[in-house]
PDB file of C-alpha atoms in Angstrom:
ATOM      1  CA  UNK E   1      26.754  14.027  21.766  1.00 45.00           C
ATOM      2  CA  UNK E   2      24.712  14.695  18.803  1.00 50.00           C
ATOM      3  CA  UNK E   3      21.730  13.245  17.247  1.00 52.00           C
ATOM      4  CA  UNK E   4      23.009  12.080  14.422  1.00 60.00           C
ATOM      5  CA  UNK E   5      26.139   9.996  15.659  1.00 66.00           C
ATOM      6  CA  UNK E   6      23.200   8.616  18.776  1.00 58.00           C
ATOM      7  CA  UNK E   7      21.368   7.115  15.770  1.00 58.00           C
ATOM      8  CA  UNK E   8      24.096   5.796  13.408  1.00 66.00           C
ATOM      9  CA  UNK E   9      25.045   4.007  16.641  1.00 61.00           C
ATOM     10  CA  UNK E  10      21.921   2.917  17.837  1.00 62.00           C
ATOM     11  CA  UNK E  11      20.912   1.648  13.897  1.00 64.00           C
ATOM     12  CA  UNK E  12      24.495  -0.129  14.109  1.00 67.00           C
ATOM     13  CA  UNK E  13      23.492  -2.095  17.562  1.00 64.00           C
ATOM     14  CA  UNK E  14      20.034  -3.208  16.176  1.00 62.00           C
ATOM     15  CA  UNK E  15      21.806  -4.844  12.993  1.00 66.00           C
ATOM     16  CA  UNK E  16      25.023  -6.254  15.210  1.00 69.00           C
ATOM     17  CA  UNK E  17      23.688  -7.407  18.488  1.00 67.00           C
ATOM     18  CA  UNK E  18      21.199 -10.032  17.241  1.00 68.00           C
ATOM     19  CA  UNK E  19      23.707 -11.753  14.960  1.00 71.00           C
ATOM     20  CA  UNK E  20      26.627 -11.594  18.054  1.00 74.00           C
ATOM     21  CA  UNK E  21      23.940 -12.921  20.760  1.00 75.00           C
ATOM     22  CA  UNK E  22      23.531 -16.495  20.142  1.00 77.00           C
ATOM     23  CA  UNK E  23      27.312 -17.135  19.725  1.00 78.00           C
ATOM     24  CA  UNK E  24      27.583 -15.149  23.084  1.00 77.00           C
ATOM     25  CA  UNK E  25      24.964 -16.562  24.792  1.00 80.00           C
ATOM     26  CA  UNK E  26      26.516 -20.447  23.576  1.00 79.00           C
ATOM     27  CA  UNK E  27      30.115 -18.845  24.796  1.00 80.00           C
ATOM     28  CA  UNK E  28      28.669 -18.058  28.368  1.00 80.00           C
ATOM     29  CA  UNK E  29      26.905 -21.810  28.895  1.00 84.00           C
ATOM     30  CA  UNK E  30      30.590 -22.798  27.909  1.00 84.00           C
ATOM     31  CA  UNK E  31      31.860 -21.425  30.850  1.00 84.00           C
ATOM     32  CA  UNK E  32      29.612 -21.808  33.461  1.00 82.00           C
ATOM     33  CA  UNK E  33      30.626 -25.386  34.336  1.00 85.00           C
ATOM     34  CA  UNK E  34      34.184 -24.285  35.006  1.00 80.00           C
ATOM     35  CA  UNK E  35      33.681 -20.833  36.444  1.00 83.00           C
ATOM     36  CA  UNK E  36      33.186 -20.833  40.274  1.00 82.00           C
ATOM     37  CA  UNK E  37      31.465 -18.376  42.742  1.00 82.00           C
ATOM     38  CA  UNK E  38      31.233 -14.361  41.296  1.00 85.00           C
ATOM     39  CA  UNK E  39      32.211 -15.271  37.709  1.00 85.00           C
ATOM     40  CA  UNK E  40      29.601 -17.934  37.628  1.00 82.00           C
ATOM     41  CA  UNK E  41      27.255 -15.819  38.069  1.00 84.00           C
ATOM     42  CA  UNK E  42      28.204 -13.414  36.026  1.00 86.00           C
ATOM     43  CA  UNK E  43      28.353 -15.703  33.073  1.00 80.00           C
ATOM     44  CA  UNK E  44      24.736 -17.357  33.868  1.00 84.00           C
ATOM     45  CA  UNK E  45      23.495 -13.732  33.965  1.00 84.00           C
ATOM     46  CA  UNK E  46      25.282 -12.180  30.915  1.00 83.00           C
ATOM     47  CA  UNK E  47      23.903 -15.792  28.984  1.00 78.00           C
ATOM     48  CA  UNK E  48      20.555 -14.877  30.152  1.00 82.00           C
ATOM     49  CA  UNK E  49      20.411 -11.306  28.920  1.00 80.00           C
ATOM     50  CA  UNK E  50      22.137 -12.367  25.861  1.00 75.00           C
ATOM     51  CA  UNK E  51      19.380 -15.131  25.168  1.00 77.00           C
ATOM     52  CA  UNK E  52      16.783 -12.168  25.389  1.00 76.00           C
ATOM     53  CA  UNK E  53      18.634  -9.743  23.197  1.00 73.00           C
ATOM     54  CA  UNK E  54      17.545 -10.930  20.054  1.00 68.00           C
ATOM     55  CA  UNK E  55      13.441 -10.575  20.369  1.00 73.00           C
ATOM     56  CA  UNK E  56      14.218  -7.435  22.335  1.00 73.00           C
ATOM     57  CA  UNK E  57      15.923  -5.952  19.560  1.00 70.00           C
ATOM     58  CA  UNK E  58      13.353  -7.261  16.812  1.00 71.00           C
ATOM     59  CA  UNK E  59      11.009  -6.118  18.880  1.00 73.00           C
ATOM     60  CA  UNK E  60      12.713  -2.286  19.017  1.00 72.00           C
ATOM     61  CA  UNK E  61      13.359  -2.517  15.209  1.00 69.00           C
ATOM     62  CA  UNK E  62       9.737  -3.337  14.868  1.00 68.00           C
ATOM     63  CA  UNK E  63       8.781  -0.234  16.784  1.00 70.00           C
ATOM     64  CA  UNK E  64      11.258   1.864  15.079  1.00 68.00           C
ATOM     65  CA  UNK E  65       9.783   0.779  11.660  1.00 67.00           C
ATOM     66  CA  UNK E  66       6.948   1.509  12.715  1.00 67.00           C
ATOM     67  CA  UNK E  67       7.303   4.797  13.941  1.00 71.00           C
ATOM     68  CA  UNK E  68       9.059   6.064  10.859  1.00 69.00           C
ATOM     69  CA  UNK E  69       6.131   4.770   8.934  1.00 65.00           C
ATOM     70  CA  UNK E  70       3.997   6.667  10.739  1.00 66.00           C
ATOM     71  CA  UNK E  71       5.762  10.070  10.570  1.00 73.00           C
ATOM     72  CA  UNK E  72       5.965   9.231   6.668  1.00 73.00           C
ATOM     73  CA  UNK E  73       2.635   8.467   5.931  1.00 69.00           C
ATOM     74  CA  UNK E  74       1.833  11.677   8.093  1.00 73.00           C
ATOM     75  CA  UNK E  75       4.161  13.474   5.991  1.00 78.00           C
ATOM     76  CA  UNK E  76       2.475  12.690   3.073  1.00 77.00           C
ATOM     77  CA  UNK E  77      -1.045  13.589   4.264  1.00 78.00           C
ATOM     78  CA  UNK E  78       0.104  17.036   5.273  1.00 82.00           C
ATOM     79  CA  UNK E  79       1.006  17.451   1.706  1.00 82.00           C
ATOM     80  CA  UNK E  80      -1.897  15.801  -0.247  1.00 83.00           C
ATOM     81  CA  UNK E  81      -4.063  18.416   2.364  1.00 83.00           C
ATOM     82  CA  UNK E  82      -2.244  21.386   1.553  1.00 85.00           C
ATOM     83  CA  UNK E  83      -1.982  20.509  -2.290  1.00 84.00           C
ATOM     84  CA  UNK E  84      -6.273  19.967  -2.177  1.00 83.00           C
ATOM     85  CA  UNK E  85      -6.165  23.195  -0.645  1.00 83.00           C
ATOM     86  CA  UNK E  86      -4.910  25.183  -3.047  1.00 83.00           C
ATOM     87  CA  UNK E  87      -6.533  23.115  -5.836  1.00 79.00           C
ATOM     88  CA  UNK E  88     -10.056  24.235  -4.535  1.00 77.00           C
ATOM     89  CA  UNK E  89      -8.949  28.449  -4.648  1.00 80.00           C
ATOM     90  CA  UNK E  90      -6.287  28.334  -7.197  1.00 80.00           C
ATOM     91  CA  UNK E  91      -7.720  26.841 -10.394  1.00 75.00           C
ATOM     92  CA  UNK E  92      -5.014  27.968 -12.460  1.00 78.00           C
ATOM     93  CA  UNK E  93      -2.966  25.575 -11.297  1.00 80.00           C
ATOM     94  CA  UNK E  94      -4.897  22.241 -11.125  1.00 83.00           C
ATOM     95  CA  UNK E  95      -3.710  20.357 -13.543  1.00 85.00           C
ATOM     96  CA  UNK E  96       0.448  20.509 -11.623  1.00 87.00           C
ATOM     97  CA  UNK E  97      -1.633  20.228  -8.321  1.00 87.00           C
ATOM     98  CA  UNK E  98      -3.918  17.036  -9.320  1.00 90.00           C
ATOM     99  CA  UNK E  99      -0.961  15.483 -10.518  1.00 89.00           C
ATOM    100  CA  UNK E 100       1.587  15.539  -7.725  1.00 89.00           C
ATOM    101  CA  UNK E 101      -1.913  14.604  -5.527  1.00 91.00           C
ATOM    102  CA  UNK E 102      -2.119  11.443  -7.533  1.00 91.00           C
ATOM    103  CA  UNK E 103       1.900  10.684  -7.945  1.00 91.00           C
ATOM    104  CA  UNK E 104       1.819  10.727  -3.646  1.00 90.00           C
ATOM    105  CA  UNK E 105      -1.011   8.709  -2.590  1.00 92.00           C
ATOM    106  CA  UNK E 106      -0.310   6.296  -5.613  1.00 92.00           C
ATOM    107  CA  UNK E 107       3.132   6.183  -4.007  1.00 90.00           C
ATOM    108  CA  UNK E 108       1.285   5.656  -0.883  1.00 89.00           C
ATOM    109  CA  UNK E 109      -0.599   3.083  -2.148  1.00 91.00           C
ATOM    110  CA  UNK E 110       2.466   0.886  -3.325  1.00 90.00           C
ATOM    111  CA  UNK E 111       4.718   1.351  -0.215  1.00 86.00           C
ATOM    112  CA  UNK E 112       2.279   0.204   2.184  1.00 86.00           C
ATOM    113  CA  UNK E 113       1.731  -3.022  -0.123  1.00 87.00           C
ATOM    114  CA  UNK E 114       5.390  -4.054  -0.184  1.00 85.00           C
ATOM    115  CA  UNK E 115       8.722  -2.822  -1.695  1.00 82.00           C
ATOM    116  CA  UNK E 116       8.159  -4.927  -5.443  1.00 87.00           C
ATOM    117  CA  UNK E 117       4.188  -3.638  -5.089  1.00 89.00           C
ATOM    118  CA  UNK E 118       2.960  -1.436  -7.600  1.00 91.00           C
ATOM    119  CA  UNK E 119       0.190   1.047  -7.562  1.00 93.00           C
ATOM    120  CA  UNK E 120      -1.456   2.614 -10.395  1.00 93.00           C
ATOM    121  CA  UNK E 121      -4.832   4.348 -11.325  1.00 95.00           C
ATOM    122  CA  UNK E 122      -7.042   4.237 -13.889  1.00 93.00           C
ATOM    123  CA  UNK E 123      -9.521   7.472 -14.357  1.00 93.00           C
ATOM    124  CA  UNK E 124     -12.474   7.390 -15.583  1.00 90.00           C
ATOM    125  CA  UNK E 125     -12.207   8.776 -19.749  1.00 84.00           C
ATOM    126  CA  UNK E 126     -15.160   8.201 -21.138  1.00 74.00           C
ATOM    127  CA  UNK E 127     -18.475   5.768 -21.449  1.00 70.00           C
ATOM    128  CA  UNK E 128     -17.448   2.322 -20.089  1.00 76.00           C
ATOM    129  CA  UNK E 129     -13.345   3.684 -20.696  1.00 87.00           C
ATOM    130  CA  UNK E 130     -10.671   4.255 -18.217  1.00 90.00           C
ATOM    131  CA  UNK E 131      -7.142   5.705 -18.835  1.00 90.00           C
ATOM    132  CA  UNK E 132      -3.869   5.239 -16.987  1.00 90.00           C
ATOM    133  CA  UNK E 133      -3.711   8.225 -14.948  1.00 91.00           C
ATOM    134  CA  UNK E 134      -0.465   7.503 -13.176  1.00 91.00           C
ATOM    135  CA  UNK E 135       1.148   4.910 -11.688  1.00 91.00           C
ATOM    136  CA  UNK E 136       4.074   4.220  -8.832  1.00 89.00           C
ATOM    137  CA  UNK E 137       7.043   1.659  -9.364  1.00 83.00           C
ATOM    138  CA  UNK E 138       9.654   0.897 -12.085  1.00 73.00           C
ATOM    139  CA  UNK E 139       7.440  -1.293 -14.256  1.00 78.00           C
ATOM    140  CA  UNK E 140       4.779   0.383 -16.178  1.00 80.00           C
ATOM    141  CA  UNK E 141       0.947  -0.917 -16.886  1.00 81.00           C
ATOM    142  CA  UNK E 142      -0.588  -1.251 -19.513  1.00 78.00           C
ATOM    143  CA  UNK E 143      -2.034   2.400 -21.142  1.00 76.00           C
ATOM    144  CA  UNK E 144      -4.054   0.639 -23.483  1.00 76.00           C
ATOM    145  CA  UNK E 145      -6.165  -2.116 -21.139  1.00 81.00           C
ATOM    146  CA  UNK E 146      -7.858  -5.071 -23.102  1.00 83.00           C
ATOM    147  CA  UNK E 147     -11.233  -4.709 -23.213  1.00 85.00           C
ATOM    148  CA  UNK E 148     -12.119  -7.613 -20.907  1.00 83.00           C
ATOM    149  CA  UNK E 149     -10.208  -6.327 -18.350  1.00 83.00           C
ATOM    150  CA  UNK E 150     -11.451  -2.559 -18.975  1.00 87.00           C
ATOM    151  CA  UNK E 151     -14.806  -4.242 -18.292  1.00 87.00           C
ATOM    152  CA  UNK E 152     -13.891  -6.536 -15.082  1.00 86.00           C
ATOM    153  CA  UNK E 153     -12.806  -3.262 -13.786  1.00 89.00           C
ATOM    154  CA  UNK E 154     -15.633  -0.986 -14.781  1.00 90.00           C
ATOM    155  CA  UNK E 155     -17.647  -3.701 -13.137  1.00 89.00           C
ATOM    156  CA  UNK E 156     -15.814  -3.675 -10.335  1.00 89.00           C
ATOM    157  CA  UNK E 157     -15.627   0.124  -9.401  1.00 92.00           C
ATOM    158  CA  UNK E 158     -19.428  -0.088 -10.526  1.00 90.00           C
ATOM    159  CA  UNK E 159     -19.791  -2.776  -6.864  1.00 90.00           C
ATOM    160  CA  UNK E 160     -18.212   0.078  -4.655  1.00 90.00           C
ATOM    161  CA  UNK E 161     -16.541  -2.326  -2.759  1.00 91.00           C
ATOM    162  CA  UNK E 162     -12.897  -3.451  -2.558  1.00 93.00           C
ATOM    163  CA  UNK E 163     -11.484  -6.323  -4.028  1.00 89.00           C
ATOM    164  CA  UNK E 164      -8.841  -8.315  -2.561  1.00 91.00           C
ATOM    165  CA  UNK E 165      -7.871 -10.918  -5.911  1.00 87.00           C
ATOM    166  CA  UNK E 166      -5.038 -13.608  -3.920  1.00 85.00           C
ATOM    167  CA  UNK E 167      -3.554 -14.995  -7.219  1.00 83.00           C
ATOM    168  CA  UNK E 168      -4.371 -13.508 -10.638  1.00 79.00           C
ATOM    169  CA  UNK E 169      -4.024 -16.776 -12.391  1.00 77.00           C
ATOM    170  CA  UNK E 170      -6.083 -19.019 -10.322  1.00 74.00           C
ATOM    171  CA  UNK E 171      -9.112 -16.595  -9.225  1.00 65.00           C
ATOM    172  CA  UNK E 172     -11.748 -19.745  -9.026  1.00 64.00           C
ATOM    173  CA  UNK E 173     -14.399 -18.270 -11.174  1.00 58.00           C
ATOM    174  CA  UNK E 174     -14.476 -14.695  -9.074  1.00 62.00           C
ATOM    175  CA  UNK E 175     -12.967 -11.565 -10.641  1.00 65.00           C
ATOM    176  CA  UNK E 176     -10.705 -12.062 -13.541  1.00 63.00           C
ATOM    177  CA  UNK E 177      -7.759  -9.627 -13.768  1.00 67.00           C
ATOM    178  CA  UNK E 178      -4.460  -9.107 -14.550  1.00 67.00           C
ATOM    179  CA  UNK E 179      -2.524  -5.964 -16.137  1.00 73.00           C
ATOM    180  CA  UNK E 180      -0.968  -8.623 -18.625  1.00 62.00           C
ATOM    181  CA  UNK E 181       2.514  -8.854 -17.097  1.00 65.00           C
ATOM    182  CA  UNK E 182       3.624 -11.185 -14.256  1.00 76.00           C
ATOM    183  CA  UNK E 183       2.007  -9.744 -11.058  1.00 83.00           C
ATOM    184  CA  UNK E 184      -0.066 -12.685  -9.409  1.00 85.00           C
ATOM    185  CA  UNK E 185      -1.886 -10.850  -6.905  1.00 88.00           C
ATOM    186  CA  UNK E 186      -3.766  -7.888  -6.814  1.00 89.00           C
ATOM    187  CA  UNK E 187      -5.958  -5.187  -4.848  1.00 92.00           C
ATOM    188  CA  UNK E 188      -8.954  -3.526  -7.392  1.00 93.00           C
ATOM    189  CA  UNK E 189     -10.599  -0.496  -5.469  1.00 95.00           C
ATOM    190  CA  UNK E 190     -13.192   1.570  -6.655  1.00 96.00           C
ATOM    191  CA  UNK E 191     -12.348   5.533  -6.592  1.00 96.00           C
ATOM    192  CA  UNK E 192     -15.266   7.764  -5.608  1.00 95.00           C
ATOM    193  CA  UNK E 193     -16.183  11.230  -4.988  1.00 93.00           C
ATOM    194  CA  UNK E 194     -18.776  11.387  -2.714  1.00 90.00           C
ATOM    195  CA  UNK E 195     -21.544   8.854  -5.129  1.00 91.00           C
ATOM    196  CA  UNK E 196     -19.459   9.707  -8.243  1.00 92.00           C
ATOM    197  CA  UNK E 197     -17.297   7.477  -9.954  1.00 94.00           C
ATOM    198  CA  UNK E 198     -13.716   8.429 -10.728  1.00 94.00           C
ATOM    199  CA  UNK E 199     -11.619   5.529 -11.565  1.00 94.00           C
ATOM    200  CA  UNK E 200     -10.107   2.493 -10.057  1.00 95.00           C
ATOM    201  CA  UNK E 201      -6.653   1.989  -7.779  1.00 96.00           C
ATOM    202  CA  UNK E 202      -4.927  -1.195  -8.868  1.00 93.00           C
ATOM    203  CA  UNK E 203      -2.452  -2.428  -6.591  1.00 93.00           C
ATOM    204  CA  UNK E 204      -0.717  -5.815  -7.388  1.00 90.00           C
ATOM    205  CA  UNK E 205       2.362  -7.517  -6.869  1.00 89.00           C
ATOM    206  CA  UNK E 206       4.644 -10.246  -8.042  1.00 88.00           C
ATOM    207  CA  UNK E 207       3.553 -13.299  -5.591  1.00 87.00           C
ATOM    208  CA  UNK E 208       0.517 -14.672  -5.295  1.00 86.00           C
ATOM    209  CA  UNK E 209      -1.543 -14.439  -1.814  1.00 86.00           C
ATOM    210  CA  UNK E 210       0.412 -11.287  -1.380  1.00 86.00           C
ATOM    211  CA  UNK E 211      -2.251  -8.650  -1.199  1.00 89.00           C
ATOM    212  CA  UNK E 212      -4.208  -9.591   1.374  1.00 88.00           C
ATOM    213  CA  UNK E 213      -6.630  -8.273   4.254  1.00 89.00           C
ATOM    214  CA  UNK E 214      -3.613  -8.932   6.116  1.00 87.00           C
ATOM    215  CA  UNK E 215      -0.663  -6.960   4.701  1.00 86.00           C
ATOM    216  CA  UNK E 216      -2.479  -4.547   2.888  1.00 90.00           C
ATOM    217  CA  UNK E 217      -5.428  -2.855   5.560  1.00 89.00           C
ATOM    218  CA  UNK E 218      -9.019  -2.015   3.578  1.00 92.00           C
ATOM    219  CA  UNK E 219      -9.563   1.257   5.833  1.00 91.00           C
ATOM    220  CA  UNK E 220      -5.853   2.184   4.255  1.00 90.00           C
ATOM    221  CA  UNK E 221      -6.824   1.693   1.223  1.00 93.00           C
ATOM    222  CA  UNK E 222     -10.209   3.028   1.310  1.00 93.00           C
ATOM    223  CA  UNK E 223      -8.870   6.464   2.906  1.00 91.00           C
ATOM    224  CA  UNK E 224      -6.187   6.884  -0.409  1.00 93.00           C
ATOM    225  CA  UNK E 225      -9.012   6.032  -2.446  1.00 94.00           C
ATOM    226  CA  UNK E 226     -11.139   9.013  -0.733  1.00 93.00           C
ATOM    227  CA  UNK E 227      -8.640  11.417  -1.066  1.00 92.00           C
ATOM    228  CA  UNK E 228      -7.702  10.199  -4.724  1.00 94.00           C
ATOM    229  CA  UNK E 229     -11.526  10.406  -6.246  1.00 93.00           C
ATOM    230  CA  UNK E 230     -11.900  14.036  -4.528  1.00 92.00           C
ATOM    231  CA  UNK E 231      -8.812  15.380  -5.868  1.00 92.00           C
ATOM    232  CA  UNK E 232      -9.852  13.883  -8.600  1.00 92.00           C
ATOM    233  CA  UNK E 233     -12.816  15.462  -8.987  1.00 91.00           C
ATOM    234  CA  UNK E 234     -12.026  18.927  -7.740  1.00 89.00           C
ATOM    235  CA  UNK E 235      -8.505  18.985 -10.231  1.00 87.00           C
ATOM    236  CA  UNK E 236     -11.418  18.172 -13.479  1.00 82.00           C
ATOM    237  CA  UNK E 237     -14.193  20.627 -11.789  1.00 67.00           C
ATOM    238  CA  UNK E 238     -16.792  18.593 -12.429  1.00 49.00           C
ATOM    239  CA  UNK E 239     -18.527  15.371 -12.096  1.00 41.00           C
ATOM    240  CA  UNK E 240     -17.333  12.448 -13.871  1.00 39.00           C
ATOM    241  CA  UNK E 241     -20.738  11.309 -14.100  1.00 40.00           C
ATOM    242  CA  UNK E 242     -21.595  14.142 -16.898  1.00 39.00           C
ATOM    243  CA  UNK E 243     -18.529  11.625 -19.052  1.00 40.00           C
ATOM    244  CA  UNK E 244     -18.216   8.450 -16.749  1.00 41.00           C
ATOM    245  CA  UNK E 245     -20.433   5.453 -16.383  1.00 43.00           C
ATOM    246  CA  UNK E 246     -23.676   5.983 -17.274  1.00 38.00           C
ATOM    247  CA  UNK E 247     -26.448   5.943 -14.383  1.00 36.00           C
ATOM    248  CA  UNK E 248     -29.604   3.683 -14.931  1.00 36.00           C
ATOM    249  CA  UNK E 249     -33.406   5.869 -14.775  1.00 35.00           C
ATOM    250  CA  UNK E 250     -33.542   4.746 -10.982  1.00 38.00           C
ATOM    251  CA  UNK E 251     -30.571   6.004 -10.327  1.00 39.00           C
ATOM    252  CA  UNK E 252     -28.288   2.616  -9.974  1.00 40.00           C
ATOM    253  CA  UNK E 253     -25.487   2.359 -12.229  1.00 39.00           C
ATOM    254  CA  UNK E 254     -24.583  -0.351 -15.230  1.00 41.00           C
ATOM    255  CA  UNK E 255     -22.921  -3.151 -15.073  1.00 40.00           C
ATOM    256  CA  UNK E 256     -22.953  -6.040 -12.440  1.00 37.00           C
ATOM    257  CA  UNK E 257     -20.768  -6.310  -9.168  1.00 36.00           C
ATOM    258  CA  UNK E 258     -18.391  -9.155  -9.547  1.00 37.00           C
ATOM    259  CA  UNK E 259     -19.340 -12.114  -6.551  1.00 35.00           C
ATOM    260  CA  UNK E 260     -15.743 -11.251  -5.362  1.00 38.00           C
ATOM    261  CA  UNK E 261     -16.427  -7.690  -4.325  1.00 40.00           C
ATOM    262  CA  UNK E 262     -15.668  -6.951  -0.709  1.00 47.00           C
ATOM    263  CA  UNK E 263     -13.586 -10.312   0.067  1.00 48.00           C
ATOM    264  CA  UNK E 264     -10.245 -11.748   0.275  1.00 54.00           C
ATOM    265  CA  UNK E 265     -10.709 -13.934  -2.857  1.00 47.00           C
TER     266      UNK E 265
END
């Protein structure tokens, strides 16, 4: 038997068997009290291992999941390392390179946040100005951000650290933000290259308390953010802070860290 048919029957026993269990399970206590001897027996067993069906099954889907997550997200990495590969020796073609870099671990980004999440990030364009660089789901940012929230998030990639913002509309005097359409939660993450700034990653997503610590991992989202500002950086070939934000004469940088910065909020 081949592979194929093993899995389109093992994918149809993980949806079927924990809907049938609990009627079978009720089915076999039916019949215990008037079965006698062997089939007794039989029915307390099969109503037993019909009881434990259903959170051994959730508990192989979970693993399954899991699994194909994996080999995804390590599908992915392969690529974004072979595509910074060539970007560093083949500088005619950065600009095709840089982009399908950013289009994958923006796509990244979103996945791991949740089906309805969306990912998008801003590069650094100028003094104080970012520009949407690109962005993964169906529903578009803002190009053009309002200059209070160009700010918040200058200020914010300025802190270094990542900011987890539970509910865009109630933020209790910490960072203010919103992309101006109805996401309610939200993920702001600085993008570096080595000390140099090279945008921010905005993740968000339609409910509130959403984007947490909890479903969304900060070493996850620091390591796209790595790989984003290099490529980044190597795709321009040079440092963003010749056009980016402007370094003070000790060597800190403008603008003050929001009291948010580095906590669920």
């Amino acid at each position: 038997m081949s592979k194929k048919p093993l899995v389109i029957l093992q994918s149809i026993t993980l949806a079927v068997l924990p809907i049938l269990s609990p009627g079978l399970t009720f089915f076999c206590g039916t019949q215990v009290p008037a079965s006698r001897g062997g089939a007794r027996v039989g029915f307390i067993v099969c109503g037993a291992l019909f009881a434990i069906a259903s959170p051994w099954i959730a508990r192989i889907s979970k693993k399954h999941e899991r699994r194909n997550y994996v080999i995804k997200n390590e599908a992915v990495i392969s690529a974004v390392a072979d595509e910074m590969g060539s970007l560093a020796t083949r500088p005619d073609e950065k600009a095709g390179r840089l982009a399908r870099i950013q289009d994958r671990l923006t796509a990244c980004a979103a996945q791991h946040a949740g089906s309805k999440a969306r990912a998008a990030f801003f590069a650094v364009k100028a003094e104080k100005e970012l520009d949407l660089a690109t962005y993964h789901n169906r529903d578009t940012p803002p190009r053009q951000l309002e200059k209070k929230q160009e700010e918040n998030l200058v200020n914010a990639m300025n802190g270094k650290d990542i900011v987890y913002v539970k509910d865009t509309m109630n933020t209790d005097g910490n960072l203010s933000f919103s992309l101006g359409d109805s996401y309610r939660s939200a993920i702001v993450a600085p993008v570096y290259a080595g000390n140099e700034p090279q945008g921010v990653l905005v993740i968000d997503a339609p409910q509130p308390k959403r984007l947490t610590k909890k479903h969304v991992r900060e070493s996850y989202v620091r390591a796209i953010t790595h790989l984003l500002g290099t490529a980044h950086a190597m795709g321009n070939g040079e440092h963003s802070h010749s056009t980016g934000v402007p370094r003070q004469a000790n060597g800190g940088q403008e603008g003050k860290p929001t009291p948010s910065q580095g906590r669920d909020r």
